[in-house]
C-alpha positions as protocol buffer text, in pm:
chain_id: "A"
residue {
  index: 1
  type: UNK
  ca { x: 35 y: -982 z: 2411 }
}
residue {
  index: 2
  type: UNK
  ca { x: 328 y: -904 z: 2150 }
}
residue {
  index: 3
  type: UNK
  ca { x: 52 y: -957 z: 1872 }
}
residue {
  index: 4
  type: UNK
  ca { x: -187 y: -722 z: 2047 }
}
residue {
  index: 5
  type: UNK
  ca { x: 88 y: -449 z: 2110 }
}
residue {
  index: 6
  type: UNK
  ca { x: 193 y: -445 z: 1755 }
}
residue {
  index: 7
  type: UNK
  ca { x: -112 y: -419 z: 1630 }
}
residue {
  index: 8
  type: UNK
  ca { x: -218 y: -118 z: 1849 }
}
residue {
  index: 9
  type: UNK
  ca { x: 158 y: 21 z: 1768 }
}
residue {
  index: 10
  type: UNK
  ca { x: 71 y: -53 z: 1372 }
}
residue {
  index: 11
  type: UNK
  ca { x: -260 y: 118 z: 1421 }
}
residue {
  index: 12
  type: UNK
  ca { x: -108 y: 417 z: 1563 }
}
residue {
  index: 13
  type: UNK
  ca { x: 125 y: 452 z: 1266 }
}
residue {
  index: 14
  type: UNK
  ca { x: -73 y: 453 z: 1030 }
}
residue {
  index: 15
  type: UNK
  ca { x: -336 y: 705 z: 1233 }
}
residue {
  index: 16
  type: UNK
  ca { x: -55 y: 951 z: 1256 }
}
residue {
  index: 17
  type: UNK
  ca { x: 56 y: 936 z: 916 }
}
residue {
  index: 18
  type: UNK
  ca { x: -300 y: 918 z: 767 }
}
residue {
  index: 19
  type: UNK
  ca { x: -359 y: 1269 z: 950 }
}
residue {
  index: 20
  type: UNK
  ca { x: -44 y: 1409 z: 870 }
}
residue {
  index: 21
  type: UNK
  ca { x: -48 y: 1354 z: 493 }
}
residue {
  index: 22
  type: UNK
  ca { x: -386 y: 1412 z: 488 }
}
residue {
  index: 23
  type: UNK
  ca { x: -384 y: 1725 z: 628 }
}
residue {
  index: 24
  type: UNK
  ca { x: -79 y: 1837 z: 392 }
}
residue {
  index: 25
  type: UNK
  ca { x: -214 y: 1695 z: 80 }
}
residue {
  index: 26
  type: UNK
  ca { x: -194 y: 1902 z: -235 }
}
residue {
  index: 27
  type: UNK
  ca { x: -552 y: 2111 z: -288 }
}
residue {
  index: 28
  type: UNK
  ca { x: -459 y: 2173 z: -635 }
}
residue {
  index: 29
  type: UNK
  ca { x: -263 y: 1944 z: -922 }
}
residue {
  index: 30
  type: UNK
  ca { x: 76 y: 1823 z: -801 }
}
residue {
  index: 31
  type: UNK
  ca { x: 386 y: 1765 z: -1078 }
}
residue {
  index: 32
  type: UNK
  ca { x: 455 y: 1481 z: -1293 }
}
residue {
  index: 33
  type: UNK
  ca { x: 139 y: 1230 z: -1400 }
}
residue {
  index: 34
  type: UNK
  ca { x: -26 y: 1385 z: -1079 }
}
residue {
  index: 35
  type: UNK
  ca { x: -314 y: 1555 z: -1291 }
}
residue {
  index: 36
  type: UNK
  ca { x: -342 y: 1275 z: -1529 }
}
residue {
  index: 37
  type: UNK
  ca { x: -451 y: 1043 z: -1240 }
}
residue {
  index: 38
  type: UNK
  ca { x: -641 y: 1306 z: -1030 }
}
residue {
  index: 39
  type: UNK
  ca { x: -853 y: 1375 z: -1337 }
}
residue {
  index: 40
  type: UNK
  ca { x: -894 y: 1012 z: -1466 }
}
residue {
  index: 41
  type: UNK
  ca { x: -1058 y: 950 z: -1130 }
}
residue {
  index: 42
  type: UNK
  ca { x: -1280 y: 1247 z: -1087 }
}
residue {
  index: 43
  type: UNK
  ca { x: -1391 y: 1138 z: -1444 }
}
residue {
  index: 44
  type: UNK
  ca { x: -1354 y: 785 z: -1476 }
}
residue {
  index: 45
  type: UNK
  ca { x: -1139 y: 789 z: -1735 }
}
residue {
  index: 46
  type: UNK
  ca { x: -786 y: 641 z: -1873 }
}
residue {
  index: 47
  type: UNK
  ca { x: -430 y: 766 z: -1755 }
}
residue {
  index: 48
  type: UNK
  ca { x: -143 y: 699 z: -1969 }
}
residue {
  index: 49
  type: UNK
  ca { x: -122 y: 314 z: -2027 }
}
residue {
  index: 50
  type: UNK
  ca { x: -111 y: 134 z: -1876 }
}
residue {
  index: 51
  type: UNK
  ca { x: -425 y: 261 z: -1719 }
}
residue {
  index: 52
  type: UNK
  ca { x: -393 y: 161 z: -1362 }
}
residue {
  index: 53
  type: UNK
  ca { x: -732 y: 73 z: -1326 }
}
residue {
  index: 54
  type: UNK
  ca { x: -766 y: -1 z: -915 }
}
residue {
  index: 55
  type: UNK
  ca { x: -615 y: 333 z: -882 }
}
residue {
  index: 56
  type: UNK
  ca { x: -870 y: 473 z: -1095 }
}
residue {
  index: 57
  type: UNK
  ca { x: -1187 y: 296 z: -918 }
}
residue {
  index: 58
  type: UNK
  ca { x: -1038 y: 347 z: -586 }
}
residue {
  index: 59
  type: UNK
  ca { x: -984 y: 726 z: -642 }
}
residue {
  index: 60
  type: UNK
  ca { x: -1361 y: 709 z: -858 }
}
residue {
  index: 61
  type: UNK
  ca { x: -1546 y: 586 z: -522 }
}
residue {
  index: 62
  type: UNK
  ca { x: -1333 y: 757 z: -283 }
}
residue {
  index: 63
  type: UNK
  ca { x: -1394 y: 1159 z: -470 }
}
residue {
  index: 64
  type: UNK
  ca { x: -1760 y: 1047 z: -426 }
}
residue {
  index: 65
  type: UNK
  ca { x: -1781 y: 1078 z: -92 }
}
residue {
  index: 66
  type: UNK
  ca { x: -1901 y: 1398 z: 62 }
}
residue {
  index: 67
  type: UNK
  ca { x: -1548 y: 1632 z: 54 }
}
residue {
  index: 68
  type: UNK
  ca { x: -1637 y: 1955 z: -62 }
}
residue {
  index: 69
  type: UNK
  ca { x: -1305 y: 1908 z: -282 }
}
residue {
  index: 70
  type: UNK
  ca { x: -1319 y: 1612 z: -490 }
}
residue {
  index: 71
  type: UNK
  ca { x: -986 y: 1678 z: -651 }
}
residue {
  index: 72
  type: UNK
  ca { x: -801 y: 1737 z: -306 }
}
residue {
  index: 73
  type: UNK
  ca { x: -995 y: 1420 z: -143 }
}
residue {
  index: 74
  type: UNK
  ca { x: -833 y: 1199 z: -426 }
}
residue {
  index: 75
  type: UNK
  ca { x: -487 y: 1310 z: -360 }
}
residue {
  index: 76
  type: UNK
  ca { x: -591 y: 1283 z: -45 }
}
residue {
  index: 77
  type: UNK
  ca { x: -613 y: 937 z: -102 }
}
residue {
  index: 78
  type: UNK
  ca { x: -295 y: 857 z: -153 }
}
residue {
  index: 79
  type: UNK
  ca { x: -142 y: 997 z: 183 }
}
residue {
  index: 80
  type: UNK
  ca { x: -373 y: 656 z: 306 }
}
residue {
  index: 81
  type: UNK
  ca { x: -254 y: 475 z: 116 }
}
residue {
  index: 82
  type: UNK
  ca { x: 136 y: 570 z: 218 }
}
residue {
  index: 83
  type: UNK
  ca { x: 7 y: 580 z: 595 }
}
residue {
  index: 84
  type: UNK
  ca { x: -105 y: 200 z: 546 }
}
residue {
  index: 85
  type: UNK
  ca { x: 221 y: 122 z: 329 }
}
residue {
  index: 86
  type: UNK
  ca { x: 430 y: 268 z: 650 }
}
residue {
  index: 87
  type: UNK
  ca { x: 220 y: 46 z: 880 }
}
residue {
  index: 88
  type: UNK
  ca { x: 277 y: -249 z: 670 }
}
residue {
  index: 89
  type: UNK
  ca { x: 714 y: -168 z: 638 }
}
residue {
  index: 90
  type: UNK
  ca { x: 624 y: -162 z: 1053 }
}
residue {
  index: 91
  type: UNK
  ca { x: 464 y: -491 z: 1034 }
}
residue {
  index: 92
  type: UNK
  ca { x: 689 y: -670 z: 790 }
}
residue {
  index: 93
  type: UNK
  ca { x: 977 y: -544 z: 1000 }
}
residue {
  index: 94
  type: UNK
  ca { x: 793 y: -714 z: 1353 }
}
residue {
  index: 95
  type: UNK
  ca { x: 771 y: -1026 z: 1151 }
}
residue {
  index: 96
  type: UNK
  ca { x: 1117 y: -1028 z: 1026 }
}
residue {
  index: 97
  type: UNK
  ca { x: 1268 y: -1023 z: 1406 }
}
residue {
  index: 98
  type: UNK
  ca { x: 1287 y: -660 z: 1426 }
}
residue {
  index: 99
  type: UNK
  ca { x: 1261 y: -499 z: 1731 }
}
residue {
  index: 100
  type: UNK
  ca { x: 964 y: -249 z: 1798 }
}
residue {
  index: 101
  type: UNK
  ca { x: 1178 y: 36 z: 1776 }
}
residue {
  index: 102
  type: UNK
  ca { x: 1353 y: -31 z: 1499 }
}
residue {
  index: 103
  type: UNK
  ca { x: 1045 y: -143 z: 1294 }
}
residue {
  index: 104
  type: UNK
  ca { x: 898 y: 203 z: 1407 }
}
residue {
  index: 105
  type: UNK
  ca { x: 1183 y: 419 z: 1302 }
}
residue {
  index: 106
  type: UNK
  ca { x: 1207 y: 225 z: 997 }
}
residue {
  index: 107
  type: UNK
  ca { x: 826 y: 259 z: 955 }
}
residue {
  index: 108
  type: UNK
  ca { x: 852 y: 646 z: 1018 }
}
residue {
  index: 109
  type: UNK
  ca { x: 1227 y: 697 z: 821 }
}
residue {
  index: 110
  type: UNK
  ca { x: 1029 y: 559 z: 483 }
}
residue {
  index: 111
  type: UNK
  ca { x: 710 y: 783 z: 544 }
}
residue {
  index: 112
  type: UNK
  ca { x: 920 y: 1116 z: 604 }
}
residue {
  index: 113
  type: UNK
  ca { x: 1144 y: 1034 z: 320 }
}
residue {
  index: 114
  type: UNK
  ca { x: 1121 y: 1334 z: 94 }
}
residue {
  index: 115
  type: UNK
  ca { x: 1048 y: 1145 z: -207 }
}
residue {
  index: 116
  type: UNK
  ca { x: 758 y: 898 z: -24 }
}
residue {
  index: 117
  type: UNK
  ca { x: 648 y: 1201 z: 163 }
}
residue {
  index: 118
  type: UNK
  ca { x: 568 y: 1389 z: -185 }
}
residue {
  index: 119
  type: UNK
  ca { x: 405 y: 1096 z: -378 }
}
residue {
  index: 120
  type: UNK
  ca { x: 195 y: 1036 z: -25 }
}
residue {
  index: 121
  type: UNK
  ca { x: 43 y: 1437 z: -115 }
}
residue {
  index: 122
  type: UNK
  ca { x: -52 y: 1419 z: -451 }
}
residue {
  index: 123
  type: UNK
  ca { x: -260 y: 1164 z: -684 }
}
residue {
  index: 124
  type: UNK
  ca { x: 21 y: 891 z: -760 }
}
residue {
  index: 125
  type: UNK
  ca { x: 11 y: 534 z: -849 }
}
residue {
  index: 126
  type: UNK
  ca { x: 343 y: 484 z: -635 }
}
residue {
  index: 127
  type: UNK
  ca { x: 172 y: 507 z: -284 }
}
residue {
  index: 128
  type: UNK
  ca { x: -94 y: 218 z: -378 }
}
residue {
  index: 129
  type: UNK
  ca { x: 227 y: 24 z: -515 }
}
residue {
  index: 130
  type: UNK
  ca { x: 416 y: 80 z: -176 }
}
residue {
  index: 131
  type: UNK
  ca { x: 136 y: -48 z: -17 }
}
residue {
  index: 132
  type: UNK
  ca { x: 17 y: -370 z: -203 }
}
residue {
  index: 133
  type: UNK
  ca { x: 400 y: -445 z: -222 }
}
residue {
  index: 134
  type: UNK
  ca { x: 482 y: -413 z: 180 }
}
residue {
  index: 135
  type: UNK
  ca { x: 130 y: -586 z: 212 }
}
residue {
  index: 136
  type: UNK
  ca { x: 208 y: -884 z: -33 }
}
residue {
  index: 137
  type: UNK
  ca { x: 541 y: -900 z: 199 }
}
residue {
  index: 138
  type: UNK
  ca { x: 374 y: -947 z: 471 }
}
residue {
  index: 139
  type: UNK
  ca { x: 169 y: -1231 z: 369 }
}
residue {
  index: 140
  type: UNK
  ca { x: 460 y: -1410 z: 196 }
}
residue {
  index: 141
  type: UNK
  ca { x: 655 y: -1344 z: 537 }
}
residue {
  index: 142
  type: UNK
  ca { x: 397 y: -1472 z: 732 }
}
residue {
  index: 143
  type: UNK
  ca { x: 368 y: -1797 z: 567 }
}
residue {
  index: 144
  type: UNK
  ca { x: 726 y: -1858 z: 530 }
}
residue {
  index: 145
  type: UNK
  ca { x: 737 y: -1806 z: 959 }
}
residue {
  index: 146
  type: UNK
  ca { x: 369 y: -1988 z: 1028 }
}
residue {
  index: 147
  type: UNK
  ca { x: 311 y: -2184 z: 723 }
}
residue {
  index: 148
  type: UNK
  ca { x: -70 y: -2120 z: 800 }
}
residue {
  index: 149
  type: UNK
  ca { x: -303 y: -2115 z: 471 }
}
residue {
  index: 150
  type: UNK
  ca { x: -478 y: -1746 z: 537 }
}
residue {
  index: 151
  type: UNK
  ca { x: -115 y: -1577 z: 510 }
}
residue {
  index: 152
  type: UNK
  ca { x: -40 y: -1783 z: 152 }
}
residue {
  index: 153
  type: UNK
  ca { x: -397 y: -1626 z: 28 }
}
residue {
  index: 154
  type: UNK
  ca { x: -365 y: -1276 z: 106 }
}
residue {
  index: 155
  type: UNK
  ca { x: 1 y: -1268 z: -25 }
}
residue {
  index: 156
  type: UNK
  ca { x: -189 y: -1427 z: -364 }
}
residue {
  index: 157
  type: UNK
  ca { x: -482 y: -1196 z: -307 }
}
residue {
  index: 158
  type: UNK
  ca { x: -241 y: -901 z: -258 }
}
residue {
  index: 159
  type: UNK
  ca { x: 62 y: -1001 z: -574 }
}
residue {
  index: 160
  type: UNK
  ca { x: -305 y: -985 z: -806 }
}
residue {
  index: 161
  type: UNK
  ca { x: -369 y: -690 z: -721 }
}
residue {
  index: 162
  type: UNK
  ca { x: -18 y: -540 z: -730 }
}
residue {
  index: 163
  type: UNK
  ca { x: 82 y: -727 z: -1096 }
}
residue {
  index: 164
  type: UNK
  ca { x: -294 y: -591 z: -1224 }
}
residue {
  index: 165
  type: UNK
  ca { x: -221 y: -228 z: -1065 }
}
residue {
  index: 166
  type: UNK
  ca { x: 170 y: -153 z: -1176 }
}
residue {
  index: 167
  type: UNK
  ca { x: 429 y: -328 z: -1380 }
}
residue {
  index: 168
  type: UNK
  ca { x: 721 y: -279 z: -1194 }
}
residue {
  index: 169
  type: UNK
  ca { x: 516 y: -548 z: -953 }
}
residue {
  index: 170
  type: UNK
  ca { x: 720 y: -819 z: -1141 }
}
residue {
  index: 171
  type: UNK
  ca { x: 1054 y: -705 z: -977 }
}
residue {
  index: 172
  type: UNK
  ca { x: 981 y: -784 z: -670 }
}
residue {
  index: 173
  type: UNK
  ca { x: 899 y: -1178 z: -782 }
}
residue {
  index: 174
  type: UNK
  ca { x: 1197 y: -1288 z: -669 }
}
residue {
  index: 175
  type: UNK
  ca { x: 1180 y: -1149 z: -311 }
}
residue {
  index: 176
  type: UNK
  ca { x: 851 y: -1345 z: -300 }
}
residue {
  index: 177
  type: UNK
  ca { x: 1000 y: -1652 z: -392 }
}
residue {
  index: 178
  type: UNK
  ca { x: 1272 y: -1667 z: -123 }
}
residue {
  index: 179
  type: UNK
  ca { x: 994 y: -1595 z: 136 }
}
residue {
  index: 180
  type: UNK
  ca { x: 762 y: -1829 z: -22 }
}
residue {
  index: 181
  type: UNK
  ca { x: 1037 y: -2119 z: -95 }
}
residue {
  index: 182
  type: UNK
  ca { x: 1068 y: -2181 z: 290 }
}
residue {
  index: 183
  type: UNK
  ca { x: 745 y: -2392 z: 277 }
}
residue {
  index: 184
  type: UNK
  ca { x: 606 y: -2610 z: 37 }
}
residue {
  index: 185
  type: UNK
  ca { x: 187 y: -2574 z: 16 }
}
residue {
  index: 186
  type: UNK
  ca { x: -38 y: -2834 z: -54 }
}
residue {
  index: 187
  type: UNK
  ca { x: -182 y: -2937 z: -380 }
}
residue {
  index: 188
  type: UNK
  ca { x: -536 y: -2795 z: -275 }
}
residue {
  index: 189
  type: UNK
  ca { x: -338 y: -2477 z: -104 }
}
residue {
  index: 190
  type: UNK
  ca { x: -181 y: -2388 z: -406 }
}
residue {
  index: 191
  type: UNK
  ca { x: -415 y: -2431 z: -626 }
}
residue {
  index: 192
  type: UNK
  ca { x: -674 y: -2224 z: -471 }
}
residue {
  index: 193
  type: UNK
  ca { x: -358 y: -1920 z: -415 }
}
residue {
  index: 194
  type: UNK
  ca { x: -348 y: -1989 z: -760 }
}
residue {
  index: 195
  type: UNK
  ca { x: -670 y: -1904 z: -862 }
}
């Protein structure tokens, strides 16, 4: 029942933010590398190294959809990607002991940060980062509380993905590690996170 009610409470979390960023994303270019990364996915192209390339497919498949804005759908795109990285913090929180409410104003403190809240409006590589990140968490959580294979895979699944989609990924390694010290996996286990 405590599983069930988190996930509905995670689902509404990241339904509320999801609309809300959505409907204030930017219909235009925002600041920074905002262009560079709006463009390189209406286009297919390159951003500055080092590339960012699940960023760029993501955003590629998601501006052809049918928006009648391509360019505001792929900022767009990363307000769901912070709505599922404030889910996740609310997740990682439940698993950690927290109690619902805290994990929920946590959850809703990171997503109306100003700084979040901007990146979560415009095409960024940060709100993809958030996400994978509080994701990979979870799974290295998880298996440090259950010790159950799936949660050791999706953390390996999920620290791919973030090391292939951001550099900064390696400076959370040692976060991992504590989580992921608390059990030892099997030969076979390991090898197959591994891979």
């Amino acid at each position: 029942a405590e599983r069930r009610r988190d996930a509905l409470t995670g689902t509404a979390v990241f339904t509320a933010f999801a609309a809300l960023f959505w409907l204030g994303r930017s219909r235009s270019f925002g600041m920074g590398d905002s262009p560079q990364h709006q463009l390189a996915a209406l286009l297919w192209a390159v951003p500055h190294p080092p590339g960012y390339p699940l960023q760029t497919a993501l955003g590629w498949l998601w501006s052809r959809l049918p928006w009648s804005d391509p360019g505001a759908a792929v900022n767009g795109l990363s307000g769901l990607f912070a709505a599922a990285a404030a889910a996740a913090l609310f997740a990682l929180l439940r698993l950690g002991g927290a109690r619902r409410a805290a994990a929920l104003t946590g959850a809703a403190l990171m997503a109306l940060s100003p700084l979040f809240w901007y990146y979560a409006l415009v095409a960024e590589v940060r709100a993809l980062n958030d996400l994978l990140a509080l994701a990979a968490a979870c799974g290295a959580c998880a298996w440090a509380r259950d010790g159950k294979p799936r949660a050791l895979l999706a953390f390996a699944l999920l620290l791919g993905l973030g090391l292939s989609h951001h550099p900064t990924f390696v400076l959370l390694l040692p976060a991992y590690a504590v989580w992921l010290a608390k059990r030892r996996p099997s030969a076979g286990l390991a090898g197959r996170a591994a891979a």
